[in-house]
Amino acid sequence: MTKERKISTIKASKDGSVSRRHRTGGTGLNDFFIGVFGLCFLLSVSLNFLHDSGTIPHIHNTVVESAIQEFKQDKKRKVGPGENSNSEIRLAKLNCEKWGGPEIAAAQEMVYWEDIPSDETFVSPFCQQGKENFMTFEPDGGGWNNIRMAMESTIGLAYAMCRTLVMPPQKRMYLLGKGGKNQRNHFNFVDFFPIEEMAREHKGLNIISMKEYLETRAVTGKLRNAITGEVEFPPGNRTDWDGIDGQDYDVLRGYLRNVSETATWNPGQCLPAFPSSGDHKDVEVLQKLVQSARRNVPGGTPVKVDDPNPLGRLEETLAGRHDLCVYDERMQNLPVLHFQCNHKKRLRMLVHFYAFLFFENWKEDLWMKRFIRDHVHYVDEIQCAAARLVAAIREHVRKRDPNNTNGDFDAFHIRRGDFQFKATRIGADEIYENSKDELIPNSTVFIATDERDKKFFDPLRAHYDLLFLDDFKDELKDVNTNYYGMIDQLVASRGRIFFGCFFSTFTGYIIRIRGYHSVKDKLPGHEDGLLTNSFYYATKDRKLIMHQYAILRGGFFNREYPTSWRDIDKGIDTLENPQQVTTYVR
């Protein structure tokens, strides 16, 4: 009999506090199917009535039918290893009822993630029964998408190392401090990602709040100064740091640095690598492997993702780095591991998670890529706000052109602001020249931008029907304005054609979401990770780079790479043996 493991998680409450929560059993399968088919019946009746009365076009009914058929036919949603017939099987869905809509078909358009029950049972090979180690970290100090990139890597690291992840307290984040209308402007990552949900659902992920960490580890004398070895208590024995300012944050992170060992993993110099087990022989395998990888120059064709020999993947992932930062026995035994954001020491995770985490076992590598896709996505409130805008844009398009029954629109992300890459700061007339061949005159174009002067876009407005986030105030009236940039990203990701700005991590995330959608929708070129409907308006020489496969290169933040979404659903059925690397010559 398998012993059920309870997972301690954090749950955000309305006032921003966090509390401990334990995993509970799922609903019965029979009850679930009764609910599903009851919902399907009601939706069918309702939508047929609305269609017959002319309230909504028939295409919405088709979307719902497709979603239900996908649920019935998707073999990946079978009962997973370690589960029984009463286990909960869920449809990857977005329910926007509590967020003010839209209706289910429009909301479902935003969904690119999957529910894969067998993935939720995966546990890192470094987990030891009865032993709990911790990981603390400092969020990136840059703009939101730099913060997001580092957060993805942080969650991935904690899972890979089987360490309980300590969430930082709520604080102001760079450019996310807009107040007014009594809206919150201090945030934790639970405000952006479904952290509590992902921890509750995954056997191998454990997350606690900073408050709980300090209460159970610090004030009880379990944290020691890394240099002197003496017990060190938190400043003023304070455990609740939510809502802190910059000065208090400096005090807290100074304490965290004192009572833990910092992992000096510079993303530009070494590639963090995880053996297939905690045995020293597997550590040696990786150390020898990198010597071979340095001698070989990877080609321009996609690697075989399920090759049991990791050499090809390592050659591609090294991306000019010469060393591996191997998670060896010494690091495995550290009770607390800390990750700094330290510009002076170049300790900053301004790197995509898939360029920062290398696994000897290909199954773990693909599992991690699925985990980020399926669980580290924006929370429902943000997704639903974007879905309302996309639905409104499509309705706007259909009114302009009744022949455009899908309501297709195109999208740009035009970066202006304080962007340091001067080559991208071109005028709207040049943007038009660089993009006109792919766009249809007089079509509707949604523009995500930080440019406040809308007159800047007049050269584009002369040729297209332009829409901005500002045009949809009714759909956003109850939404925190600090979420607007994220909503911009999601709306732009649904454009038929998309033009973005090279070097921008904001554009990069739109590209990756479009990559996820391309695989789910089986768009042309998806087998090789190609995005033939995504372009760059600047710089012009990079306009078509998403139309061909590219291996990882240095300066990782400049763009996203196909390896993050290409062919990542392999190995699901064999994940029950994650430590079995099969046979390659060691």
XYZ file of C-alpha atoms in Angstrom:
586
model
C 0.000 0.000 0.000
C 1.361 3.375 -0.960
C 1.518 5.836 1.892
C -0.190 9.135 0.982
C 2.088 12.127 1.338
C 0.592 15.342 2.608
C 1.876 18.470 0.943
C 2.115 21.724 2.845
C 1.271 24.687 0.638
C 0.441 28.321 0.811
C -2.932 29.776 0.030
C -3.528 33.450 -0.595
C -6.448 34.934 1.299
C -8.342 38.094 0.436
C -6.209 40.209 2.721
C -2.990 38.793 1.278
C -2.085 36.566 4.220
C -1.097 32.948 3.733
C -1.949 29.812 5.629
C -1.013 26.147 5.550
C -3.152 23.721 3.612
C -2.995 19.965 3.119
C -3.723 17.884 0.090
C -7.046 16.091 0.105
C -8.565 13.358 -2.046
C -10.264 14.052 -5.395
C -13.902 13.618 -6.289
C -15.247 10.249 -7.431
C -14.946 9.470 -11.124
C -18.646 8.583 -11.462
C -19.715 11.863 -9.867
C -17.313 13.715 -12.122
C -18.713 12.215 -15.328
C -22.284 12.887 -14.179
C -21.283 16.518 -13.664
C -19.492 16.714 -17.020
C -22.354 15.270 -19.015
C -24.893 17.362 -17.130
C -22.873 20.476 -17.960
C -22.538 19.365 -21.573
C -26.305 18.909 -21.856
C -27.049 22.345 -20.402
C -24.425 23.986 -22.609
C -25.762 22.231 -25.683
C -29.346 23.327 -25.006
C -28.349 26.879 -24.097
C -25.998 27.401 -27.002
C -28.376 25.875 -29.549
C -31.095 28.232 -28.335
C -28.781 31.229 -28.546
C -27.601 30.187 -31.979
C -31.133 29.708 -33.287
C -32.120 33.123 -31.943
C -29.110 34.747 -33.610
C -27.536 35.881 -30.342
C -24.147 34.282 -30.996
C -22.562 32.800 -34.118
C -22.440 29.022 -34.570
C -18.661 28.964 -34.247
C -18.930 29.210 -30.441
C -20.936 25.994 -30.322
C -18.215 24.335 -32.380
C -15.562 25.413 -29.885
C -17.460 23.853 -26.968
C -18.057 20.627 -28.895
C -14.348 20.463 -29.781
C -13.342 20.928 -26.137
C -15.668 18.136 -24.988
C -14.516 15.813 -27.778
C -10.905 16.551 -26.861
C -11.670 15.497 -23.288
C -13.280 12.226 -24.416
C -10.563 11.263 -26.883
C -7.379 12.460 -25.202
C -5.556 9.306 -24.128
C -3.229 11.345 -21.911
C -6.075 11.889 -19.486
C -6.388 8.238 -18.570
C -5.905 7.092 -14.994
C -2.268 7.694 -14.140
C 0.199 5.420 -12.354
C -0.514 5.110 -8.674
C -4.137 6.218 -9.157
C -7.312 4.163 -9.053
C -10.663 4.383 -10.767
C -11.909 6.879 -8.171
C -9.112 9.365 -8.881
C -10.078 12.818 -10.058
C -9.648 13.414 -13.801
C -9.928 17.067 -14.768
C -10.345 18.882 -18.028
C -7.832 21.641 -18.714
C -10.243 24.521 -18.626
C -10.727 28.142 -17.689
C -13.864 28.937 -15.716
C -14.490 32.678 -15.665
C -17.875 32.725 -13.957
C -16.549 34.237 -10.725
C -14.490 36.813 -12.643
C -17.309 38.314 -14.702
C -16.975 36.171 -17.830
C -16.629 35.501 -20.645
C -18.703 32.387 -21.314
C -16.970 29.024 -21.440
C -16.267 28.830 -25.183
C -14.574 32.234 -25.306
C -12.613 31.498 -22.135
C -11.453 28.130 -23.440
C -9.656 29.859 -26.304
C -7.009 31.066 -23.856
C -6.165 27.571 -22.601
C -2.899 26.110 -23.863
C -2.099 24.007 -20.796
C -2.967 20.347 -20.200
C -4.045 18.243 -17.225
C -1.816 15.157 -17.141
C -2.513 13.124 -13.986
C 0.614 10.980 -14.270
C 2.775 14.124 -14.283
C 1.424 15.073 -10.866
C 2.868 11.933 -9.271
C 6.462 12.630 -10.317
C 8.935 13.013 -7.464
C 12.542 14.136 -7.811
C 15.141 11.375 -7.350
C 16.692 13.548 -4.632
C 13.721 13.205 -2.298
C 14.530 11.266 0.869
C 11.768 10.027 3.135
C 11.688 11.856 6.444
C 14.093 14.587 5.332
C 13.140 18.164 4.427
C 15.576 20.682 2.990
C 14.709 24.263 2.067
C 15.342 26.783 -0.684
C 15.075 30.554 -0.296
C 15.510 33.124 -3.038
C 15.446 36.794 -3.934
C 13.113 37.867 -6.756
C 14.733 39.571 -9.717
C 14.948 43.338 -9.419
C 14.085 44.128 -13.041
C 10.801 44.509 -14.889
C 7.949 42.051 -14.598
C 9.039 39.645 -17.333
C 12.538 39.449 -15.908
C 10.921 38.665 -12.551
C 8.727 36.036 -14.214
C 11.667 34.368 -15.958
C 13.582 34.074 -12.688
C 10.458 32.764 -10.929
C 10.047 29.956 -13.461
C 13.657 28.901 -12.923
C 13.234 29.156 -9.147
C 10.183 26.880 -9.039
C 11.920 24.456 -11.387
C 15.029 24.376 -9.198
C 13.039 23.678 -6.040
C 11.204 20.786 -7.691
C 14.360 19.356 -9.254
C 16.205 19.425 -5.917
C 13.188 18.298 -3.847
C 13.488 21.338 -1.594
C 10.648 23.100 0.143
C 10.389 26.464 -1.599
C 10.022 29.478 0.686
C 7.937 32.225 -0.902
C 9.198 35.786 -0.315
C 6.842 38.156 1.522
C 4.550 40.562 -0.285
C 6.413 43.629 -1.489
C 6.376 46.184 -4.236
C 7.849 44.982 -7.500
C 9.519 47.191 -10.070
C 6.876 48.931 -12.242
C 4.072 47.063 -10.428
C 3.428 49.627 -7.721
C 0.455 51.487 -9.149
C -1.911 52.529 -6.376
C -5.166 54.445 -6.584
C -8.773 53.271 -6.279
C -7.705 51.442 -3.127
C -6.094 48.708 -5.227
C -3.261 46.576 -3.882
C 0.283 47.359 -4.953
C 2.252 44.888 -2.795
C 2.460 41.431 -4.322
C 3.655 37.909 -3.836
C 3.933 35.363 -6.624
C 0.664 33.766 -5.506
C -0.996 36.895 -6.914
C 0.176 36.037 -10.435
C 0.549 32.249 -10.609
C -1.602 29.407 -9.188
C 1.131 28.535 -6.682
C -1.137 26.990 -4.060
C -2.924 24.911 -6.667
C 0.238 23.528 -8.258
C 1.654 22.565 -4.853
C -1.590 20.913 -3.784
C -1.766 18.837 -6.959
C 1.874 17.742 -7.208
C 3.277 15.092 -4.927
C 6.848 16.336 -5.301
C 6.311 20.067 -4.763
C 6.259 21.662 -1.314
C 5.859 25.415 -0.777
C 5.520 27.480 2.402
C 5.312 31.180 3.182
C 8.187 33.218 4.572
C 6.178 33.720 7.751
C 5.843 29.993 8.329
C 9.508 29.410 7.508
C 10.647 31.981 10.061
C 8.197 30.714 12.687
C 9.153 27.058 12.352
C 12.859 27.323 11.490
C 14.245 30.699 12.511
C 12.732 31.646 15.872
C 13.052 28.032 17.024
C 16.832 28.236 16.647
C 17.193 25.914 13.644
C 18.994 28.425 11.400
C 22.692 29.066 11.903
C 25.071 31.658 10.530
C 26.806 30.014 7.583
C 30.213 31.416 8.644
C 30.224 31.280 12.454
C 27.942 28.276 12.901
C 26.098 30.123 15.673
C 22.311 30.197 15.890
C 21.010 33.412 14.332
C 17.489 34.661 14.900
C 15.607 36.909 12.434
C 15.997 40.672 12.949
C 13.862 41.665 15.923
C 12.496 38.100 15.955
C 10.087 39.382 13.319
C 8.286 36.699 11.309
C 5.646 38.677 9.377
C 7.302 40.757 6.648
C 4.327 41.139 4.292
C 3.906 44.654 2.892
C 7.531 45.621 3.511
C 9.342 48.491 1.796
C 12.745 48.346 0.130
C 14.687 49.069 3.298
C 13.035 46.266 5.250
C 13.525 43.917 2.314
C 17.275 44.599 2.366
C 17.326 43.654 6.056
C 15.430 40.418 5.430
C 17.508 39.270 2.487
C 20.683 40.076 4.407
C 19.492 37.690 7.107
C 18.618 34.980 4.576
C 22.081 35.254 3.052
C 23.645 34.882 6.521
C 21.830 31.684 7.490
C 22.148 29.724 4.246
C 24.680 28.872 1.592
C 24.352 30.784 -1.665
C 24.461 28.792 -4.877
C 26.964 30.675 -7.040
C 25.457 29.537 -10.307
C 26.079 32.204 -12.926
C 23.778 31.397 -15.891
C 26.273 32.794 -18.379
C 29.163 30.659 -17.157
C 27.833 27.304 -16.039
C 24.851 25.096 -16.729
C 23.171 23.671 -13.598
C 22.884 19.921 -14.166
C 20.954 17.222 -12.337
C 22.063 13.576 -12.332
C 19.465 10.862 -12.755
C 19.996 9.866 -9.126
C 21.809 10.928 -5.975
C 24.525 8.298 -6.487
C 28.039 9.541 -7.070
C 28.336 7.452 -10.244
C 25.691 9.608 -11.898
C 27.467 12.780 -10.818
C 30.599 11.435 -12.505
C 28.603 10.662 -15.655
C 27.655 14.317 -16.031
C 31.165 15.563 -15.282
C 32.606 13.314 -17.997
C 29.790 14.106 -20.399
C 30.554 17.812 -20.502
C 34.103 17.084 -21.694
C 32.705 15.364 -24.779
C 30.070 18.046 -25.314
C 32.681 20.817 -25.412
C 34.408 19.157 -28.360
C 31.288 18.987 -30.506
C 29.486 21.835 -32.206
C 25.729 21.200 -32.301
C 24.028 21.288 -35.666
C 21.046 23.368 -36.695
C 18.561 20.501 -36.713
C 16.338 19.549 -33.777
C 17.747 16.960 -31.396
C 15.862 13.770 -30.608
C 14.197 14.666 -27.332
C 13.818 11.080 -26.118
C 17.347 9.868 -26.866
C 18.529 8.029 -23.716
C 22.024 9.306 -24.425
C 21.971 12.896 -23.110
C 25.013 14.044 -25.100
C 23.036 15.621 -27.961
C 20.779 17.531 -25.567
C 23.786 18.664 -23.559
C 25.606 19.908 -26.646
C 22.581 21.990 -27.574
C 21.846 23.281 -24.058
C 25.413 24.313 -23.171
C 25.049 27.287 -25.530
C 28.680 28.396 -25.288
C 29.108 27.614 -21.595
C 32.032 25.375 -20.714
C 31.154 24.095 -17.270
C 28.380 22.287 -15.466
C 27.188 23.248 -12.002
C 26.354 19.712 -10.914
C 23.939 19.184 -8.051
C 26.384 16.900 -6.257
C 26.301 15.121 -2.899
C 27.565 18.112 -0.924
C 24.841 20.388 -2.236
C 22.224 17.690 -1.804
C 22.973 17.609 1.929
C 22.771 21.356 2.553
C 19.760 22.062 4.809
C 19.144 25.473 3.183
C 20.214 26.705 -0.253
C 19.786 30.371 -1.162
C 19.665 32.066 -4.563
C 20.609 35.730 -4.624
C 19.784 38.482 -7.068
C 23.193 40.122 -6.919
C 24.206 42.207 -9.931
C 27.709 42.828 -8.596
C 28.410 39.088 -8.373
C 26.425 38.396 -11.550
C 24.105 36.099 -9.654
C 20.907 36.767 -11.488
C 18.568 34.248 -13.117
C 17.878 36.341 -16.205
C 17.603 33.141 -18.173
C 14.851 30.848 -19.416
C 14.245 27.849 -17.165
C 14.962 25.441 -20.044
C 18.362 27.081 -20.563
C 19.135 26.909 -16.840
C 18.102 23.368 -15.882
C 19.709 20.341 -17.521
C 18.643 16.798 -16.656
C 20.614 13.661 -17.443
C 17.296 11.830 -17.781
C 15.297 12.963 -20.830
C 12.030 12.098 -19.084
C 12.735 14.601 -16.323
C 13.702 17.226 -18.895
C 10.390 16.925 -20.754
C 8.432 16.658 -17.510
C 9.865 20.005 -16.371
C 8.920 21.678 -19.647
C 5.384 20.346 -19.327
C 5.208 21.422 -15.694
C 6.022 25.040 -16.572
C 3.570 24.984 -19.484
C 0.738 23.345 -17.589
C 1.032 25.006 -14.187
C 3.168 28.153 -14.197
C 0.660 30.244 -16.118
C -1.168 33.389 -15.093
C -3.999 33.022 -12.575
C -7.618 32.821 -13.710
C -8.385 36.466 -12.904
C -5.764 37.612 -15.413
C -6.610 34.934 -17.989
C -10.325 35.758 -17.809
C -9.751 39.489 -18.212
C -7.736 38.743 -21.348
C -10.418 36.356 -22.578
C -13.049 39.108 -22.253
C -10.893 41.418 -24.345
C -10.249 38.795 -27.017
C -13.994 38.081 -27.222
C -14.720 41.815 -27.490
C -12.102 42.247 -30.212
C -13.493 39.344 -32.209
C -17.002 40.779 -31.928
C -15.679 44.175 -33.044
C -14.053 42.521 -36.076
C -17.203 40.606 -37.029
C -19.221 43.821 -36.953
C -16.698 45.503 -39.246
C -16.517 42.520 -41.581
C -19.392 39.991 -41.421
C -17.387 37.677 -43.693
C -14.723 37.351 -41.007
C -16.763 34.842 -38.986
C -13.830 33.937 -36.729
C -13.202 37.549 -35.828
C -9.527 37.189 -36.753
C -7.274 40.070 -35.743
C -3.534 40.694 -35.841
C -1.321 41.912 -33.015
C 1.858 43.828 -32.237
C 3.965 44.343 -29.180
C 5.735 47.656 -29.712
C 8.280 48.331 -26.993
C 9.199 51.955 -26.292
C 9.698 53.277 -22.741
C 13.161 52.992 -21.201
C 14.307 50.159 -23.444
C 18.103 50.135 -23.622
C 18.355 48.515 -27.068
C 18.463 51.551 -29.344
C 18.273 49.491 -32.541
C 14.636 48.718 -31.720
C 13.589 52.352 -31.273
C 12.263 52.970 -34.752
C 9.349 55.115 -35.899
C 5.873 53.840 -36.699
C 6.425 54.522 -40.402
C 9.397 52.118 -40.379
C 7.399 49.574 -38.370
C 4.748 49.735 -41.076
C 7.302 49.171 -43.835
C 8.780 46.187 -41.976
C 5.414 44.497 -41.461
C 3.035 45.510 -44.284
C 3.718 42.468 -46.468
C 2.184 40.130 -43.859
C -0.851 42.228 -42.953
C -4.141 42.906 -44.729
C -4.996 46.576 -45.399
C -7.829 47.915 -43.214
C -7.689 44.838 -40.941
C -7.980 45.126 -37.159
C -4.680 45.230 -35.285
C -4.354 45.082 -31.498
C -1.234 46.837 -30.168
C 0.294 46.028 -26.782
C 2.631 48.880 -25.930
C 4.119 51.074 -23.228
C 3.968 54.124 -25.545
C 1.552 56.623 -23.965
C 1.332 59.016 -26.909
C -1.097 57.294 -29.268
C -0.310 59.830 -31.998
C 2.943 57.915 -32.430
C 0.922 55.197 -34.171
C -0.698 57.469 -36.798
C 1.371 55.991 -39.678
C -0.088 52.574 -38.789
C -3.574 53.965 -38.178
C -3.598 55.242 -41.763
C -3.633 51.594 -42.940
C -5.276 49.581 -40.153
C -8.055 49.641 -37.610
C -6.009 49.968 -34.394
C -7.106 48.836 -30.942
C -5.349 49.254 -27.577
C -5.971 48.100 -24.032
C -7.360 51.567 -23.286
C -10.277 50.876 -25.646
C -11.706 48.221 -23.324
C -12.228 49.996 -20.022
C -15.626 48.378 -19.455
C -14.098 44.899 -19.602
C -11.340 45.966 -17.181
C -13.242 48.155 -14.716
C -12.666 45.863 -11.705
C -9.183 44.653 -12.663
C -6.036 45.775 -10.821
C -4.150 48.029 -13.245
C -0.888 46.320 -12.286
C -2.179 43.316 -14.253
C -2.543 45.260 -17.498
C 0.818 44.277 -18.964
C 0.075 40.587 -18.445
C -3.342 40.998 -20.045
C -1.689 42.737 -23.000
C 0.541 39.683 -23.457
C -2.306 37.203 -23.431
C -4.425 39.208 -25.872
C -1.503 39.638 -28.276
C -0.812 35.895 -28.110
C -4.163 35.227 -29.809
C -3.503 37.375 -32.853
C -3.583 35.655 -36.258
C -0.294 37.338 -37.171
C 2.002 38.662 -34.456
C 4.875 41.137 -34.699
C 7.154 41.620 -31.701
C 10.326 43.372 -30.645
C 13.595 41.464 -30.447
C 15.488 41.708 -27.115
C 12.186 42.165 -25.271
C 11.278 39.546 -22.634
C 7.695 40.855 -22.908
C 7.613 39.853 -26.584
C 9.447 36.646 -25.744
C 6.710 35.378 -23.455
C 4.067 36.136 -26.090
C 6.116 34.071 -28.543
C 6.347 31.144 -26.126
C 2.600 31.170 -25.446
C 2.041 31.165 -29.200
C 4.388 28.174 -29.360
C 2.268 26.315 -26.824
C -0.895 27.150 -28.783
C 0.732 26.054 -32.056
C 1.334 22.574 -30.664
C -2.156 22.265 -29.206
C -3.729 23.485 -32.474
C -1.247 21.516 -34.622
C -0.378 24.547 -36.747
C 2.016 24.239 -39.716
C 5.597 23.681 -38.571
C 4.718 22.822 -34.967
C 6.589 19.487 -35.176
C 9.859 21.425 -35.387
C 8.822 24.246 -33.082
C 8.361 26.716 -35.931
C 6.017 29.705 -35.715
C 5.322 30.731 -39.282
C 2.789 33.394 -38.250
C 5.099 35.176 -35.783
C 7.553 37.895 -36.815
C 9.818 40.633 -35.454
C 9.359 44.202 -36.674
C 12.707 45.094 -35.123
C 15.335 44.347 -35.816
C 14.471 43.794 -39.480
C 17.212 41.208 -40.077
C 15.545 39.021 -37.436
C 12.059 39.285 -38.931
C 11.787 35.599 -39.884
C 13.864 33.873 -37.213
C 10.842 32.076 -35.701
C 10.333 30.371 -39.067
C 13.368 28.141 -38.625
C 14.658 25.957 -35.834
C 17.324 27.558 -33.643
C 19.440 26.096 -30.868
C 20.077 27.949 -27.624
C 22.554 30.804 -27.754
C 23.997 33.164 -25.158
C 22.064 36.268 -24.179
C 19.190 33.925 -23.433
C 16.681 36.650 -22.565
C 16.801 38.074 -26.108
C 14.238 35.608 -27.412
C 12.464 32.313 -26.723
C 13.563 29.027 -28.283
C 11.587 26.126 -29.809
C 13.026 23.619 -27.344
C 10.626 24.952 -24.700
C 7.504 23.751 -26.557
C 8.622 21.339 -29.293
C 7.740 17.667 -28.800
C 7.563 17.966 -25.012
C 4.640 15.538 -24.538
C 6.752 12.445 -25.137
C 7.371 10.010 -22.309
C 4.145 10.655 -20.401
C 3.146 6.988 -20.394
C 6.551 5.872 -19.068
C 6.975 8.539 -16.405
C 6.199 6.016 -13.680
C 9.875 4.981 -13.985
C 11.498 8.454 -14.008
C 14.856 7.249 -12.703
C 15.272 4.590 -15.352
C 17.593 6.117 -17.946
C 17.701 2.825 -19.900
C 20.831 1.955 -21.788
C 23.407 4.352 -23.079
C 27.138 3.895 -22.760
C 28.327 5.652 -19.618
